[in-house]
Short mmCIF file of C-alpha atoms in Angstrom, two decimals:
data_model
loop_
_atom_site.label_atom_id
_atom_site.label_comp_id
_atom_site.label_asym_id
_atom_site.label_seq_id
_atom_site.Cartn_x
_atom_site.Cartn_y
_atom_site.Cartn_z
CA UNK G 1 -3.53 29.33 -7.26
CA UNK G 2 -2.03 31.83 -4.81
CA UNK G 3 -5.33 31.99 -2.89
CA UNK G 4 -5.43 28.20 -2.71
CA UNK G 5 -1.85 28.21 -1.47
CA UNK G 6 -2.73 30.71 1.28
CA UNK G 7 -5.73 28.66 2.39
CA UNK G 8 -3.57 25.54 2.34
CA UNK G 9 -0.87 27.09 4.54
CA UNK G 10 -3.47 28.39 6.99
CA UNK G 11 -5.04 24.95 7.12
CA UNK G 12 -1.67 23.36 7.88
CA UNK G 13 -1.16 25.72 10.81
CA UNK G 14 -4.55 24.74 12.18
CA UNK G 15 -3.76 21.05 11.57
CA UNK G 16 -0.63 21.28 13.65
CA UNK G 17 -2.41 23.31 16.33
CA UNK G 18 0.94 23.82 18.00
CA UNK G 19 2.50 26.70 16.11
CA UNK G 20 5.33 28.18 18.09
CA UNK G 21 5.66 25.32 20.54
CA UNK G 22 7.25 21.91 20.60
CA UNK G 23 5.03 18.93 19.86
CA UNK G 24 5.45 15.38 21.06
CA UNK G 25 4.67 12.16 19.23
CA UNK G 26 1.68 11.88 21.56
CA UNK G 27 0.40 15.26 20.32
CA UNK G 28 0.71 14.14 16.72
CA UNK G 29 -1.05 10.86 17.51
CA UNK G 30 -4.00 12.71 19.01
CA UNK G 31 -4.17 14.95 15.95
CA UNK G 32 -4.08 11.94 13.63
CA UNK G 33 -7.08 10.45 15.44
CA UNK G 34 -8.95 13.72 15.04
CA UNK G 35 -8.04 14.03 11.38
CA UNK G 36 -9.08 10.45 10.62
CA UNK G 37 -12.40 10.80 12.45
CA UNK G 38 -13.42 14.26 11.32
CA UNK G 39 -11.92 14.70 7.87
CA UNK G 40 -10.10 11.82 6.21
CA UNK G 41 -12.48 8.88 6.57
CA UNK G 42 -15.60 11.03 5.94
CA UNK G 43 -13.91 12.26 2.74
CA UNK G 44 -13.43 8.71 1.49
CA UNK G 45 -16.95 7.75 2.60
CA UNK G 46 -18.31 10.29 0.12
CA UNK G 47 -16.63 8.50 -2.81
CA UNK G 48 -19.18 5.66 -2.73
CA UNK G 49 -20.98 5.26 -6.06
CA UNK G 50 -24.53 4.65 -4.88
CA UNK G 51 -25.82 4.16 -8.43
CA UNK G 52 -23.47 1.52 -9.82
CA UNK G 53 -21.51 0.31 -6.79
CA UNK G 54 -17.88 0.62 -5.83
CA UNK G 55 -16.18 3.97 -5.45
CA UNK G 56 -15.59 6.98 -7.68
CA UNK G 57 -12.00 8.11 -7.31
CA UNK G 58 -11.23 11.30 -9.20
CA UNK G 59 -10.25 14.36 -7.21
CA UNK G 60 -7.44 16.89 -7.07
CA UNK G 61 -6.45 20.01 -5.17
CA UNK G 62 -8.32 22.03 -7.80
CA UNK G 63 -11.60 20.18 -7.20
CA UNK G 64 -13.64 17.07 -7.98
CA UNK G 65 -13.17 15.50 -11.38
CA UNK G 66 -15.11 12.90 -13.37
CA UNK G 67 -14.03 9.30 -12.83
CA UNK G 68 -13.63 7.30 -16.04
CA UNK G 69 -12.96 3.82 -14.67
CA UNK G 70 -12.72 1.63 -11.61
CA UNK G 71 -9.39 -0.10 -10.99
CA UNK G 72 -9.17 -3.44 -9.21
CA UNK G 73 -6.29 -2.18 -7.08
CA UNK G 74 -7.97 0.90 -5.65
CA UNK G 75 -11.45 -0.61 -5.40
CA UNK G 76 -9.95 -3.42 -3.29
CA UNK G 77 -7.89 -1.02 -1.23
CA UNK G 78 -11.01 1.01 -0.47
CA UNK G 79 -12.72 -2.09 0.89
CA UNK G 80 -9.68 -2.74 3.07
CA UNK G 81 -9.57 0.88 4.25
CA UNK G 82 -13.21 1.01 5.29
CA UNK G 83 -13.04 -2.37 7.01
CA UNK G 84 -9.91 -1.30 8.84
CA UNK G 85 -11.51 1.96 9.93
CA UNK G 86 -14.49 0.08 11.33
CA UNK G 87 -12.26 -2.34 13.22
CA UNK G 88 -10.41 0.61 14.74
CA UNK G 89 -13.63 2.20 15.97
CA UNK G 90 -14.09 5.08 13.52
CA UNK G 91 -17.65 4.27 12.45
CA UNK G 92 -20.28 6.68 13.80
CA UNK G 93 -23.94 7.54 13.25
CA UNK G 94 -23.19 9.40 10.02
CA UNK G 95 -20.52 7.06 8.67
CA UNK G 96 -20.92 3.30 8.87
CA UNK G 97 -17.59 2.14 7.51
CA UNK G 98 -18.53 -1.52 7.71
CA UNK G 99 -21.43 -0.79 5.34
CA UNK G 100 -19.04 1.19 3.14
CA UNK G 101 -16.73 -1.83 3.00
CA UNK G 102 -19.63 -4.15 2.20
CA UNK G 103 -20.63 -1.77 -0.60
CA UNK G 104 -17.25 -2.31 -2.30
CA UNK G 105 -17.05 -6.00 -1.42
CA UNK G 106 -20.29 -6.69 -3.29
CA UNK G 107 -19.04 -4.71 -6.28
CA UNK G 108 -15.88 -6.83 -6.40
CA UNK G 109 -17.89 -10.05 -6.39
CA UNK G 110 -20.62 -8.97 -8.78
CA UNK G 111 -18.52 -7.13 -11.37
CA UNK G 112 -14.78 -7.80 -11.04
CA UNK G 113 -14.87 -11.52 -10.31
CA UNK G 114 -14.57 -13.86 -13.30
CA UNK G 115 -16.96 -16.75 -12.49
CA UNK G 116 -15.75 -18.82 -15.44
CA UNK G 117 -11.96 -18.64 -15.20
CA UNK G 118 -11.41 -17.48 -11.64
CA UNK G 119 -9.61 -14.36 -10.58
CA UNK G 120 -10.60 -10.71 -10.93
CA UNK G 121 -10.47 -8.37 -13.93
CA UNK G 122 -8.01 -5.49 -14.00
CA UNK G 123 -10.30 -2.56 -14.87
CA UNK G 124 -13.98 -1.74 -15.26
CA UNK G 125 -15.90 1.25 -16.46
CA UNK G 126 -17.70 3.33 -13.85
CA UNK G 127 -20.88 1.42 -14.76
CA UNK G 128 -19.25 -1.94 -13.98
CA UNK G 129 -18.65 -3.04 -17.58
CA UNK G 130 -15.31 -4.69 -18.33
CA UNK G 131 -12.63 -2.45 -19.83
CA UNK G 132 -9.59 -4.68 -19.28
CA UNK G 133 -10.16 -8.38 -18.56
CA UNK G 134 -6.55 -9.34 -17.91
CA UNK G 135 -5.52 -11.04 -14.68
CA UNK G 136 -2.61 -9.16 -13.12
CA UNK G 137 -1.19 -10.65 -9.95
CA UNK G 138 -0.57 -7.25 -8.36
CA UNK G 139 -4.32 -6.60 -8.38
CA UNK G 140 -5.25 -10.09 -7.20
CA UNK G 141 -3.12 -9.55 -4.10
CA UNK G 142 -5.24 -6.63 -2.97
CA UNK G 143 -8.45 -8.58 -3.40
CA UNK G 144 -7.16 -11.13 -0.87
CA UNK G 145 -5.99 -8.33 1.43
CA UNK G 146 -9.43 -6.69 1.26
CA UNK G 147 -11.35 -9.94 1.78
CA UNK G 148 -9.40 -10.78 4.93
CA UNK G 149 -9.92 -7.37 6.50
CA UNK G 150 -13.60 -7.31 5.58
CA UNK G 151 -14.00 -10.72 7.20
CA UNK G 152 -12.34 -9.44 10.36
CA UNK G 153 -14.67 -6.44 10.46
CA UNK G 154 -17.88 -8.28 9.62
CA UNK G 155 -17.23 -11.61 11.34
CA UNK G 156 -18.35 -13.38 8.16
CA UNK G 157 -16.75 -16.51 6.72
CA UNK G 158 -17.72 -15.89 3.09
CA UNK G 159 -14.92 -13.34 2.42
CA UNK G 160 -12.33 -15.85 3.67
CA UNK G 161 -13.81 -18.51 1.39
CA UNK G 162 -13.51 -16.09 -1.53
CA UNK G 163 -9.95 -15.23 -0.55
CA UNK G 164 -9.00 -18.92 -0.44
CA UNK G 165 -10.71 -19.47 -3.77
CA UNK G 166 -8.55 -16.74 -5.28
CA UNK G 167 -5.42 -18.01 -3.54
CA UNK G 168 -5.94 -21.43 -5.13
CA UNK G 169 -6.40 -19.86 -8.57
CA UNK G 170 -3.16 -17.94 -8.11
CA UNK G 171 -1.28 -21.05 -7.04
CA UNK G 172 -2.64 -23.10 -9.92
CA UNK G 173 -2.17 -20.46 -12.63
CA UNK G 174 0.61 -18.17 -11.49
CA UNK G 175 3.12 -20.07 -9.37
CA UNK G 176 6.44 -20.98 -11.01
CA UNK G 177 6.95 -24.61 -10.03
CA UNK G 178 10.39 -24.73 -11.63
CA UNK G 179 12.10 -21.66 -10.18
CA UNK G 180 9.76 -20.59 -7.36
CA UNK G 181 8.02 -17.25 -7.22
CA UNK G 182 5.01 -16.17 -9.23
CA UNK G 183 4.41 -14.92 -12.76
CA UNK G 184 2.44 -11.73 -12.89
CA UNK G 185 0.56 -11.04 -16.14
CA UNK G 186 -2.14 -13.12 -17.80
CA UNK G 187 -4.97 -12.97 -20.27
CA UNK G 188 -8.53 -13.44 -19.11
CA UNK G 189 -8.18 -17.23 -19.26
CA UNK G 190 -4.84 -17.10 -17.38
CA UNK G 191 -2.71 -17.61 -20.49
CA UNK G 192 0.67 -16.11 -19.43
CA UNK G 193 1.82 -12.86 -21.02
CA UNK G 194 5.57 -13.39 -21.16
CA UNK G 195 6.56 -10.44 -23.36
CA UNK G 196 6.35 -6.84 -22.22
CA UNK G 197 4.38 -4.29 -24.22
CA UNK G 198 2.99 -0.82 -23.64
CA UNK G 199 -0.41 -2.16 -22.53
CA UNK G 200 1.08 -3.74 -19.40
CA UNK G 201 0.73 -0.87 -16.95
CA UNK G 202 2.30 -2.40 -13.85
CA UNK G 203 5.83 -3.85 -13.82
CA UNK G 204 7.31 -5.91 -16.71
CA UNK G 205 5.67 -8.68 -18.65
CA UNK G 206 7.57 -11.95 -18.37
CA UNK G 207 9.51 -10.85 -15.30
CA UNK G 208 9.13 -11.15 -11.54
CA UNK G 209 8.90 -7.88 -9.66
CA UNK G 210 9.77 -6.70 -6.18
CA UNK G 211 6.55 -4.68 -6.05
CA UNK G 212 4.23 -7.62 -6.73
CA UNK G 213 6.10 -10.09 -4.54
CA UNK G 214 6.09 -7.57 -1.71
CA UNK G 215 2.31 -7.24 -1.87
CA UNK G 216 1.84 -10.95 -2.32
CA UNK G 217 3.76 -11.45 0.93
CA UNK G 218 1.56 -8.80 2.51
CA UNK G 219 -1.71 -10.51 1.61
CA UNK G 220 -0.47 -14.03 2.31
CA UNK G 221 0.56 -12.88 5.79
CA UNK G 222 -2.96 -11.78 6.60
CA UNK G 223 -4.57 -14.79 4.93
CA UNK G 224 -2.40 -17.15 6.95
CA UNK G 225 -3.09 -15.17 10.11
CA UNK G 226 -6.82 -15.88 9.85
CA UNK G 227 -6.77 -19.38 8.31
CA UNK G 228 -3.56 -21.08 9.55
CA UNK G 229 -3.84 -23.10 6.34
CA UNK G 230 -0.72 -25.21 5.73
CA UNK G 231 -0.54 -24.42 2.01
CA UNK G 232 -0.85 -20.70 2.64
CA UNK G 233 1.93 -20.98 5.20
CA UNK G 234 4.14 -22.72 2.64
CA UNK G 235 3.48 -19.98 0.08
CA UNK G 236 4.15 -17.24 2.62
CA UNK G 237 7.44 -18.82 3.66
CA UNK G 238 8.49 -19.02 0.03
CA UNK G 239 7.50 -15.44 -0.73
CA UNK G 240 9.25 -14.12 2.37
CA UNK G 241 12.44 -15.97 1.45
CA UNK G 242 12.43 -14.71 -2.13
CA UNK G 243 11.89 -11.12 -1.03
CA UNK G 244 14.71 -11.35 1.49
CA UNK G 245 17.12 -13.06 -0.90
CA UNK G 246 16.46 -11.42 -4.26
CA UNK G 247 14.47 -8.19 -4.05
CA UNK G 248 15.27 -6.71 -0.62
CA UNK G 249 18.52 -8.35 0.56
CA UNK G 250 20.31 -7.56 3.81
CA UNK G 251 22.63 -5.29 1.82
CA UNK G 252 19.86 -2.77 1.15
CA UNK G 253 21.68 -0.94 -1.63
CA UNK G 254 21.48 -4.11 -3.74
CA UNK G 255 17.67 -4.07 -3.76
CA UNK G 256 16.18 -4.21 -7.23
CA UNK G 257 12.92 -3.76 -9.12
CA UNK G 258 12.84 -6.84 -11.36
CA UNK G 259 14.29 -10.30 -11.86
CA UNK G 260 14.31 -12.75 -14.73
CA UNK G 261 12.09 -15.81 -14.23
CA UNK G 262 15.19 -17.74 -13.11
CA UNK G 263 16.19 -14.89 -10.74
CA UNK G 264 18.96 -13.44 -12.85
CA UNK G 265 19.23 -9.65 -12.70
CA UNK G 266 17.46 -7.53 -15.30
CA UNK G 267 19.88 -5.22 -17.11
CA UNK G 268 17.47 -2.87 -18.90
CA UNK G 269 18.13 0.77 -17.84
CA UNK G 270 14.55 1.35 -16.69
CA UNK G 271 14.98 -1.40 -14.10
CA UNK G 272 18.10 0.08 -12.56
CA UNK G 273 18.04 1.30 -8.99
CA UNK G 274 15.75 0.91 -6.03
CA UNK G 275 12.70 2.46 -4.38
CA UNK G 276 13.22 3.82 -0.87
CA UNK G 277 9.49 3.62 -0.24
CA UNK G 278 9.31 -0.04 -1.15
CA UNK G 279 12.41 -0.82 0.89
CA UNK G 280 10.98 0.60 4.10
CA UNK G 281 7.57 -0.90 3.36
CA UNK G 282 9.22 -4.28 2.96
CA UNK G 283 11.06 -3.82 6.25
CA UNK G 284 7.97 -3.58 8.42
CA UNK G 285 5.91 -6.04 6.39
CA UNK G 286 8.75 -8.55 6.73
CA UNK G 287 8.58 -8.25 10.52
CA UNK G 288 4.80 -8.66 10.38
CA UNK G 289 5.15 -11.82 8.25
CA UNK G 290 7.74 -13.31 10.58
CA UNK G 291 5.62 -12.65 13.65
CA UNK G 292 2.58 -14.27 12.03
CA UNK G 293 4.74 -17.27 11.13
CA UNK G 294 5.95 -17.49 14.72
CA UNK G 295 9.55 -16.73 13.79
CA UNK G 296 12.13 -14.57 15.49
CA UNK G 297 11.93 -11.17 13.76
CA UNK G 298 14.85 -10.15 11.54
CA UNK G 299 15.43 -6.76 13.13
CA UNK G 300 18.95 -6.45 11.69
CA UNK G 301 17.45 -6.78 8.20
CA UNK G 302 14.74 -4.26 9.13
CA UNK G 303 17.27 -1.74 10.43
CA UNK G 304 19.50 -2.18 7.40
CA UNK G 305 16.75 -1.06 5.04
CA UNK G 306 15.44 1.72 7.23
CA UNK G 307 18.88 3.16 7.90
CA UNK G 308 19.87 2.91 4.23
CA UNK G 309 16.78 4.92 3.29
CA UNK G 310 17.47 7.52 5.99
CA UNK G 311 21.11 7.85 4.90
CA UNK G 312 20.67 8.05 1.13
CA UNK G 313 16.99 8.74 0.49
CA UNK G 314 15.83 11.07 3.26
CA UNK G 315 15.65 14.86 3.12
CA UNK G 316 17.06 15.87 6.49
CA UNK G 317 16.57 19.55 5.69
CA UNK G 318 12.89 19.61 4.73
CA UNK G 319 11.68 16.18 5.72
CA UNK G 320 10.26 13.55 3.37
CA UNK G 321 11.61 10.44 1.70
CA UNK G 322 12.74 10.61 -1.92
CA UNK G 323 11.41 8.35 -4.65
CA UNK G 324 14.39 6.47 -6.11
CA UNK G 325 18.11 5.91 -5.88
CA UNK G 326 20.91 3.59 -6.94
CA UNK G 327 22.94 1.51 -4.50
CA UNK G 328 24.76 3.55 -1.83
CA UNK G 329 24.56 6.85 -3.69
CA UNK G 330 22.50 10.03 -3.28
CA UNK G 331 18.91 9.83 -4.50
CA UNK G 332 18.40 10.08 -8.24
CA UNK G 333 14.69 11.07 -8.09
CA UNK G 334 13.88 13.54 -5.31
CA UNK G 335 10.12 13.98 -5.65
CA UNK G 336 8.09 12.84 -2.65
CA UNK G 337 5.17 10.51 -3.29
CA UNK G 338 2.38 10.07 -0.75
CA UNK G 339 2.58 6.31 -0.43
CA UNK G 340 6.33 6.28 0.21
CA UNK G 341 5.93 9.01 2.83
CA UNK G 342 3.30 6.87 4.54
CA UNK G 343 5.41 3.73 4.51
CA UNK G 344 8.30 5.56 6.13
CA UNK G 345 5.98 6.59 8.97
CA UNK G 346 4.87 2.97 9.36
CA UNK G 347 8.43 1.64 9.42
CA UNK G 348 9.74 4.30 11.80
CA UNK G 349 6.78 3.64 14.07
CA UNK G 350 7.55 -0.05 14.29
CA UNK G 351 11.24 0.64 14.81
CA UNK G 352 10.54 3.00 17.69
CA UNK G 353 7.96 0.70 19.23
CA UNK G 354 10.67 -1.92 19.53
CA UNK G 355 13.47 0.31 20.76
CA UNK G 356 14.01 4.03 21.13
CA UNK G 357 16.39 5.42 18.52
CA UNK G 358 17.15 9.16 18.37
CA UNK G 359 17.66 9.13 14.60
CA UNK G 360 14.35 7.34 14.02
CA UNK G 361 12.51 9.73 16.32
CA UNK G 362 14.01 12.82 14.69
CA UNK G 363 13.14 11.53 11.23
CA UNK G 364 9.59 10.66 12.27
CA UNK G 365 8.90 14.08 13.78
CA UNK G 366 10.32 15.84 10.71
CA UNK G 367 8.36 13.50 8.44
CA UNK G 368 5.04 14.27 10.09
CA UNK G 369 5.61 18.01 9.98
CA UNK G 370 6.64 17.94 6.33
CA UNK G 371 3.50 16.06 5.31
CA UNK G 372 1.27 18.34 7.39
CA UNK G 373 2.82 21.53 6.08
CA UNK G 374 3.57 20.59 2.46
CA UNK G 375 1.63 17.52 1.35
CA UNK G 376 -1.79 17.77 3.03
CA UNK G 377 -4.81 19.54 1.51
CA UNK G 378 -7.14 21.58 3.74
CA UNK G 379 -9.57 18.65 3.91
CA UNK G 380 -6.85 16.43 5.39
CA UNK G 381 -6.14 14.35 2.28
CA UNK G 382 -2.53 13.87 1.27
CA UNK G 383 -1.49 15.01 -2.20
CA UNK G 384 -0.05 12.51 -4.64
CA UNK G 385 3.38 14.02 -5.27
CA UNK G 386 5.29 17.13 -4.27
CA UNK G 387 8.77 18.35 -5.16
CA UNK G 388 11.70 18.07 -2.82
CA UNK G 389 10.84 21.52 -1.47
CA UNK G 390 7.17 20.59 -1.04
CA UNK G 391 5.53 22.28 -4.02
CA UNK G 392 2.63 20.38 -5.61
CA UNK G 393 3.84 18.33 -8.57
CA UNK G 394 0.94 15.91 -8.99
CA UNK G 395 -1.86 17.36 -6.84
CA UNK G 396 -4.20 14.37 -7.03
CA UNK G 397 -6.14 13.39 -3.91
CA UNK G 398 -8.03 10.38 -5.29
CA UNK G 399 -7.54 8.50 -8.54
CA UNK G 400 -7.10 5.04 -10.05
CA UNK G 401 -3.96 4.47 -8.00
CA UNK G 402 -4.75 6.47 -4.87
CA UNK G 403 -7.21 5.29 -2.24
CA UNK G 404 -7.54 5.10 1.56
CA UNK G 405 -4.79 2.54 2.07
CA UNK G 406 -1.16 3.63 2.54
CA UNK G 407 -1.72 6.85 4.46
CA UNK G 408 -4.69 5.67 6.55
CA UNK G 409 -2.81 2.51 7.52
CA UNK G 410 0.29 4.45 8.52
CA UNK G 411 -1.68 7.02 10.50
CA UNK G 412 -3.53 4.30 12.43
CA UNK G 413 -0.26 2.49 13.18
CA UNK G 414 1.31 5.70 14.43
CA UNK G 415 -1.76 6.71 16.42
CA UNK G 416 -1.99 3.36 18.19
CA UNK G 417 1.72 3.32 18.98
CA UNK G 418 2.02 6.77 20.50
CA UNK G 419 -1.41 7.87 21.66
CA UNK G 420 -1.88 7.65 25.43
CA UNK G 421 -5.02 7.92 27.50
#
């Protein structure tokens, strides 16, 4: 372990390439491009399962592990990540990321898609056999997100047709016509699961969650951007409104994880508090949704969430955003999870693109250095979770919840914002 730690530290110094001197955001942007091209995307390219299809995601700082399943969420995110990388010009002679995206796209259609009932299963074995046939809205969202990006990369209409097919299933089966919003958990035939039990692995059965409605807004934004379909627009407007009013209000400290079907607060202790990572992710995705809808962006709402996270959930000594907190109080969970770290980079990037802010710039520089020095493996892949001080807590690099989505997206956003010819 000590030897691995020494190699890791040496690798971080090489990553920064600027030991002993000040670096600019432009320097970091150039390094991100290099890391994405030479290390990060090639790493994910090697996860393709060329025997059964899809991707094998099981790796940690200690070495490759044996994958036991294929999750709808990460398989879809991998399709999105490869399509996005191709759009951004990262494909080369050794790594055709459009082909890598097509590889996963076909696996989604041939194995995850339910041709009888519509929608996509939650989990398969590595051989493509069904392990969990439930329809969970959180996973369906990422299928739409992946289909849209793959269509953009390939120029094909079929992925958009599949995305619209899934959107219609969601609207028919999941939308709450009485109270607005969407229910989230269903059996294979879309029978609602309205009571929570230990087999529901994402959010709460019978409730509406900030997490799912955030990602539904995310995918509807991109679906509307490419289709300009009136019904999709209506759904996006509804989802945006619900997120702004109930889950991520202007008073950021009042954000919450879950709501009752009729939008009453959930009082169970496990639902108390807020996620700083989700709050800042919402902030920039809200702006994206408003721009796609042709609205004036709600920058005051954006700044409220970003500044709340920086005040109560940011480690100004070491860098890094904490996991959870309650209202306007110090963070209650101080571990640092890769996806939240990425979403802070994305939000700070968008904030600085709009208007220079010394606090945002200082946080962004500290954030990048913390991740490079404490949360990046020698091969460039971010570790799942580290402690407040930056010691590995969950040293996973790829698994059923971790793919090439949050961090790659944030790095590309940052690179494009600050890299100069």
